[in-house]
C-alpha cells in the first residue's frame, strides 16, 4: 500500500488519502448500522468546471464538499461510487479529448488517479452505467438534502441511463451529514494546521496595522501570508476587514463595500479572515485599535466580548446545548455593559426583552469543517428558535466530542438597531441613552476562535493574542520592527 497524499510541496501540509478512506469506511459502517443492504452503492457526483457568465473564462475549480470529504479529488467532472457492504470504492474520471493536452497539460490515465486517490478502481465516466450494472447495485444511494444555513439543495448524481437503476434519495444525506459533523483525528490535525496558518497570518497583519493604510492592504497581507506560507490558495470566505463604523457591518467586504476605507487613528479594526487547505476551513476574527493602544471605551467593550468568548469555551463539553452557550455569551455581555454604564436594570429582564440582540444580532457560532458554515447544525428533530438573536444560530444541537465549532461573540453599535430601540417603550428603559449615543460610530468588536469539542471539554485551535496587554505588546513589536534604523 502506498501512502498517497495531497500537498502543495515543501512547507505545506501533506494530507494523507487515508483521511478519505477512513471517511468512506465510517459512512459504510453507519449506513449498515441503519440497516442499508450490503448491495447498496453510494453514488456521488463531484463538482463541474464552471465559467463566468456566458464567457469561456474558467473559474478556479473548487471541489464540492461532500465529494471532497469522501474522495479528496481536486479535478472537476468526476463521479465516485462506494459499495456499502464491502466498502470497495471506484472513481470515474472524465474522458478528455486529445486536444486537452495542448492547452491544459498531460492527460492522465486511470492508473494515475488510482494511485493518487487510493481507491480500488478508476474507470471513465462513460463506463459508469456499465460498471454499476455489472455490480448489480441495489439500490443506488444518491445525495439529496437541504443545507440548513442556505436553504439550498444538494442535488442527486445523474448520468445517462440512470433510469434503469433503483435509486434511494432519502437515506444518504442525513447519514453523510452526521459523519461530517464529527471530525476524525486526521481531520482535526488538518483543521488545526490550517488554523495555525491563519493564526500566524492574523498576527502578521496585527503587526502591520496603522493609520493611513487601507482596509484592503490588510486583506492583501492576510491572503498573501496564508498562500506564501501555507500553500492556501483559497480563503474559506471573503475577508471582512473593517475599520471604524465598518467593523459593525457583519458581512462587510462584499463587492459593494470592498474593504476600501482608510484606517484612522483612534478607530477599531476588525479582521475576520480564514484560510482553507484541501477544502478544510478556518474562521478567525481579531479586533484591535488601529493605533495599537486601546482607549478606555474600546477596552471595556473588548473585555465584555472576551469574557463572553472565554466563559463559553470554559463551559463547552459534550451534552451542552449550543443555544445555552449563546445565552451564556449574551448574559456575560449584558453584565459587562451594565458595569460599563450602557445599560440599567435586571439581566433576566433584559434577556426576556431580547436586549442582547441589540448589541449582538448574530448567532454565537457555527459548525466548521469542509465548509466554513458546515453542515449538520439542525438535524431532524432539532428546531430553530424564533427568538431574536437565537434564530440566527446556525447550530441548535447539543455538543458532541469531535465537533469543531466557532465561538464568536461580538458587541456592535448599529444605528439601525439602536435608534428604533431608543424609541421602543419595552427596550428604552434598559438603555442609558446618552451613553449609548456616545458610542455611535464606534463600530464593533468580534472575537472568533475555532474550537474542538473534546470528551471532557474543549480545545481552542486558534492561537492569536487575545488579552489587551498581549495585543498592545504585539502591535508595539510590529511598530518597532517597521521603524527605520538610524545610523
Ligand atoms: N466569517 C464568517 C463567519 O464568521 O461566520
Ligand atoms: Mn468569521
Ligand atoms: Mn464564523
Coordinates of N, CA and C in Angstrom, one line a residue, residues 239-346:
X239 N -12.7 37.9 2.9 CA -12.2 38.6 4.1 C -13.0 39.8 4.5
X240 N -13.3 39.9 5.8 CA -14.0 41.1 6.3 C -13.0 41.9 7.1
X241 N -12.6 43.0 6.5 CA -11.5 43.9 7.1 C -12.1 45.3 7.3
X242 N -12.8 45.5 8.4 CA -13.5 46.8 8.6 C -12.9 47.6 9.7
X243 N -12.7 48.9 9.4 CA -12.2 49.8 10.4 C -13.4 50.8 10.8
X244 N -13.3 51.4 12.0 CA -14.3 52.4 12.4 C -15.7 51.8 12.3
X245 N -16.6 52.5 11.8 CA -18.0 52.1 11.8 C -18.2 50.8 10.9
X246 N -17.3 50.5 10.0 CA -17.4 49.3 9.2 C -17.2 48.0 10.0
X247 N -16.6 48.2 11.2 CA -16.4 47.0 12.0 C -17.7 46.5 12.6
X248 N -18.7 47.3 12.4 CA -20.1 46.8 12.9 C -20.9 46.2 11.8
X249 N -20.4 46.2 10.6 CA -21.2 45.6 9.5 C -20.7 44.1 9.4
X250 N -21.7 43.2 9.7 CA -21.3 41.8 9.9 C -20.7 41.2 8.7
X251 N -21.2 41.5 7.5 CA -20.7 40.8 6.3 C -20.0 41.9 5.4
X252 N -19.3 42.8 6.0 CA -18.6 43.9 5.3 C -17.5 43.2 4.4
X253 N -17.1 43.9 3.4 CA -16.1 43.3 2.5 C -16.6 42.8 1.2
X254 N -17.9 42.8 1.0 CA -18.6 42.3 -0.2 C -18.3 43.3 -1.4
X255 N -18.8 42.9 -2.5 CA -18.4 43.7 -3.7 C -18.8 45.2 -3.6
X256 N -19.9 45.4 -2.9 CA -20.4 46.8 -2.8 C -19.7 47.6 -1.7
X257 N -18.9 46.9 -0.9 CA -18.2 47.6 0.2 C -16.9 46.9 0.3
X258 N -16.0 47.1 -0.7 CA -14.8 46.2 -0.8 C -13.6 46.5 0.0
X259 N -13.7 46.6 1.3 CA -12.6 46.8 2.2 C -11.7 48.0 1.7
X260 N -12.4 49.1 1.5 CA -11.7 50.2 0.8 C -11.6 51.5 1.6
X261 N -11.9 51.4 2.9 CA -11.8 52.6 3.7 C -10.4 52.8 4.3
X262 N -9.9 54.0 4.5 CA -8.6 54.3 5.1 C -8.7 54.2 6.6
X263 N -7.8 53.5 7.2 CA -7.8 53.3 8.7 C -7.4 54.6 9.4
X264 N -8.1 55.0 10.4 CA -7.8 56.3 11.1 C -7.4 56.1 12.5
X265 N -6.6 57.0 13.0 CA -6.1 57.0 14.3 C -7.3 57.0 15.3
X266 N -7.3 56.2 16.3 CA -8.4 56.2 17.3 C -9.5 55.2 17.0
X267 N -9.5 54.6 15.8 CA -10.6 53.7 15.5 C -10.2 52.3 15.8
X268 N -11.2 51.4 15.8 CA -11.0 50.0 15.9 C -10.8 49.4 14.5
X269 N -10.2 48.2 14.4 CA -10.1 47.5 13.2 C -10.5 46.0 13.5
X270 N -11.4 45.5 12.6 CA -11.9 44.1 12.8 C -11.4 43.3 11.6
X271 N -10.7 42.2 11.8 CA -10.2 41.3 10.7 C -10.8 39.9 10.9
X272 N -11.8 39.6 10.1 CA -12.4 38.3 10.1 C -12.0 37.6 8.8
X273 N -10.9 36.7 8.9 CA -10.3 36.1 7.7 C -9.9 34.7 8.1
X274 N -10.0 33.8 7.1 CA -9.6 32.4 7.4 C -9.2 31.7 6.1
X275 N -8.1 31.0 6.2 CA -7.5 30.3 5.0 C -8.3 28.9 4.9
X276 N -8.1 28.3 3.8 CA -8.6 27.0 3.5 C -7.5 26.2 2.9
X277 N -7.5 24.9 3.2 CA -6.5 24.0 2.6 C -7.1 22.6 2.3
X278 N -7.0 22.1 1.1 CA -7.6 20.8 0.8 C -9.1 20.8 1.1
X279 N -9.7 22.0 1.0 CA -11.1 22.2 1.2 C -11.5 22.4 2.7
X280 N -10.6 22.3 3.6 CA -10.9 22.4 5.0 C -10.6 23.9 5.5
X281 N -11.6 24.4 6.3 CA -11.7 25.8 6.5 C -11.1 26.2 7.9
X282 N -10.9 27.5 8.0 CA -10.6 28.2 9.3 C -11.4 29.5 9.3
X283 N -11.7 30.0 10.4 CA -12.6 31.2 10.5 C -12.3 31.9 11.8
X284 N -11.4 33.0 11.7 CA -10.9 33.7 12.9 C -11.2 35.2 12.8
X285 N -11.6 35.7 13.9 CA -11.7 37.2 13.9 C -10.9 37.8 15.1
X286 N -10.1 38.8 14.7 CA -9.4 39.6 15.7 C -9.9 41.1 15.6
X287 N -10.0 41.7 16.8 CA -10.4 43.1 16.8 C -9.4 43.9 17.7
X288 N -9.0 45.0 17.2 CA -8.0 45.8 18.0 C -7.9 47.2 17.4
X289 N -7.2 48.1 18.2 CA -7.2 49.5 17.8 C -6.2 49.7 16.7
X290 N -6.6 50.6 15.8 CA -5.7 50.9 14.6 C -4.3 51.5 15.1
X291 N -4.3 52.2 16.2 CA -3.1 52.9 16.6 C -2.3 52.0 17.6
X292 N -2.8 50.8 17.9 CA -2.1 49.9 18.8 C -2.3 50.1 20.3
X293 N -3.2 51.1 20.7 CA -3.5 51.3 22.1 C -5.0 51.4 22.3
X294 N -5.6 50.6 23.2 CA -7.0 50.6 23.5 C -7.3 51.9 24.2
X295 N -8.4 52.6 23.9 CA -9.0 53.6 24.7 C -9.8 52.9 25.9
X296 N -10.2 53.6 26.9 CA -10.9 53.0 28.0 C -12.2 52.4 27.4
X297 N -12.9 53.1 26.5 CA -14.2 52.6 26.0 C -13.9 51.3 25.1
X298 N -12.9 51.4 24.3 CA -12.6 50.2 23.5 C -12.2 49.0 24.4
X299 N -11.5 49.3 25.4 CA -11.1 48.2 26.3 C -12.4 47.6 27.0
X300 N -13.3 48.5 27.4 CA -14.5 48.0 28.1 C -15.3 47.0 27.2
X301 N -15.5 47.5 26.0 CA -16.3 46.7 25.0 C -15.5 45.4 24.7
X302 N -14.2 45.5 24.4 CA -13.4 44.4 24.1 C -13.4 43.3 25.2
X303 N -13.3 43.8 26.4 CA -13.2 42.8 27.5 C -14.6 42.2 27.8
X304 N -15.7 42.9 27.5 CA -17.0 42.2 27.5 C -17.1 41.1 26.6
X305 N -16.6 41.3 25.4 CA -16.6 40.2 24.3 C -15.7 39.1 24.7
X306 N -14.5 39.4 25.2 CA -13.5 38.4 25.5 C -14.1 37.5 26.7
X307 N -14.7 38.2 27.6 CA -15.3 37.4 28.8 C -16.3 36.5 28.3
X308 N -17.1 36.9 27.3 CA -18.2 36.0 26.8 C -17.5 34.8 26.0
X309 N -16.5 35.1 25.2 CA -15.8 34.1 24.5 C -15.2 33.1 25.5
X310 N -14.5 33.5 26.5 CA -13.9 32.7 27.4 C -14.9 31.9 28.3
X311 N -16.0 32.5 28.7 CA -17.0 31.8 29.5 C -17.6 30.7 28.7
X312 N -17.8 30.9 27.4 CA -18.4 29.8 26.6 C -17.4 28.7 26.5
X313 N -16.1 29.0 26.2 CA -15.1 27.9 26.0 C -14.9 27.1 27.3
X314 N -15.0 27.8 28.4 CA -14.9 27.1 29.7 C -16.1 26.2 30.0
X315 N -17.2 26.5 29.4 CA -18.5 25.7 29.7 C -18.7 24.6 28.7
X316 N -18.0 24.7 27.5 CA -18.2 23.7 26.5 C -17.8 22.3 26.8
X317 N -18.7 21.4 26.6 CA -18.3 20.0 26.7 C -19.5 19.1 26.1
X318 N -19.3 17.9 25.9 CA -20.3 17.1 25.3 C -21.6 17.2 26.1
X319 N -22.7 17.3 25.5 CA -24.0 17.3 26.1 C -24.6 18.7 26.3
X320 N -23.7 19.7 26.3 CA -24.2 21.1 26.5 C -24.9 21.6 25.2
X321 N -26.1 22.2 25.4 CA -26.8 22.6 24.2 C -26.2 23.9 23.7
X322 N -26.0 24.0 22.4 CA -25.4 25.2 21.8 C -26.2 26.5 22.1
X323 N -27.5 26.4 22.0 CA -28.3 27.7 22.3 C -28.1 28.1 23.7
X324 N -27.8 27.2 24.6 CA -27.5 27.7 26.0 C -26.2 28.4 26.1
X325 N -25.2 28.0 25.2 CA -24.0 28.8 25.1 C -24.2 30.2 24.5
X326 N -25.1 30.3 23.6 CA -25.4 31.6 23.0 C -26.0 32.5 24.2
X327 N -26.9 31.9 25.0 CA -27.4 32.7 26.1 C -26.4 33.0 27.1
X328 N -25.4 32.1 27.4 CA -24.3 32.4 28.3 C -23.5 33.6 27.8
X329 N -23.2 33.6 26.5 CA -22.5 34.8 25.9 C -23.3 36.1 26.1
X330 N -24.6 36.0 25.8 CA -25.4 37.2 25.9 C -25.4 37.7 27.4
X331 N -25.6 36.8 28.4 CA -25.6 37.2 29.8 C -24.3 37.9 30.2
X332 N -23.2 37.3 29.7 CA -21.9 37.8 30.1 C -21.7 39.2 29.5
X333 N -22.1 39.4 28.3 CA -22.0 40.7 27.6 C -22.9 41.7 28.4
X334 N -24.1 41.3 28.7 CA -25.0 42.3 29.4 C -24.4 42.7 30.8
X335 N -23.8 41.7 31.5 CA -23.2 42.1 32.8 C -22.1 43.1 32.6
X336 N -21.3 43.0 31.6 CA -20.2 43.9 31.3 C -20.8 45.3 30.9
X337 N -21.8 45.3 30.0 CA -22.3 46.6 29.5 C -23.0 47.3 30.7
X338 N -23.6 46.5 31.6 CA -24.2 47.2 32.8 C -23.1 47.9 33.6
X339 N -22.0 47.2 33.8 CA -20.9 47.8 34.6 C -20.3 48.9 33.8
X340 N -20.3 48.8 32.5 CA -19.8 49.9 31.7 C -20.6 51.1 31.5
X341 N -21.8 51.1 32.1 CA -22.7 52.2 32.1 C -23.6 52.4 30.9
X342 N -23.7 51.4 30.1 CA -24.6 51.5 28.9 C -26.0 51.0 29.2
X343 N -26.1 50.2 30.2 CA -27.4 49.6 30.5 C -27.8 49.8 31.9
X344 N -29.1 49.7 32.2 CA -29.6 49.7 33.5 C -30.7 48.6 33.6
X345 N -30.9 48.0 34.9 CA -32.0 47.1 35.1 C -31.4 45.7 35.4
X346 N -32.4 44.7 35.4 CA -32.0 43.3 35.7 C -31.6 42.6 34.5

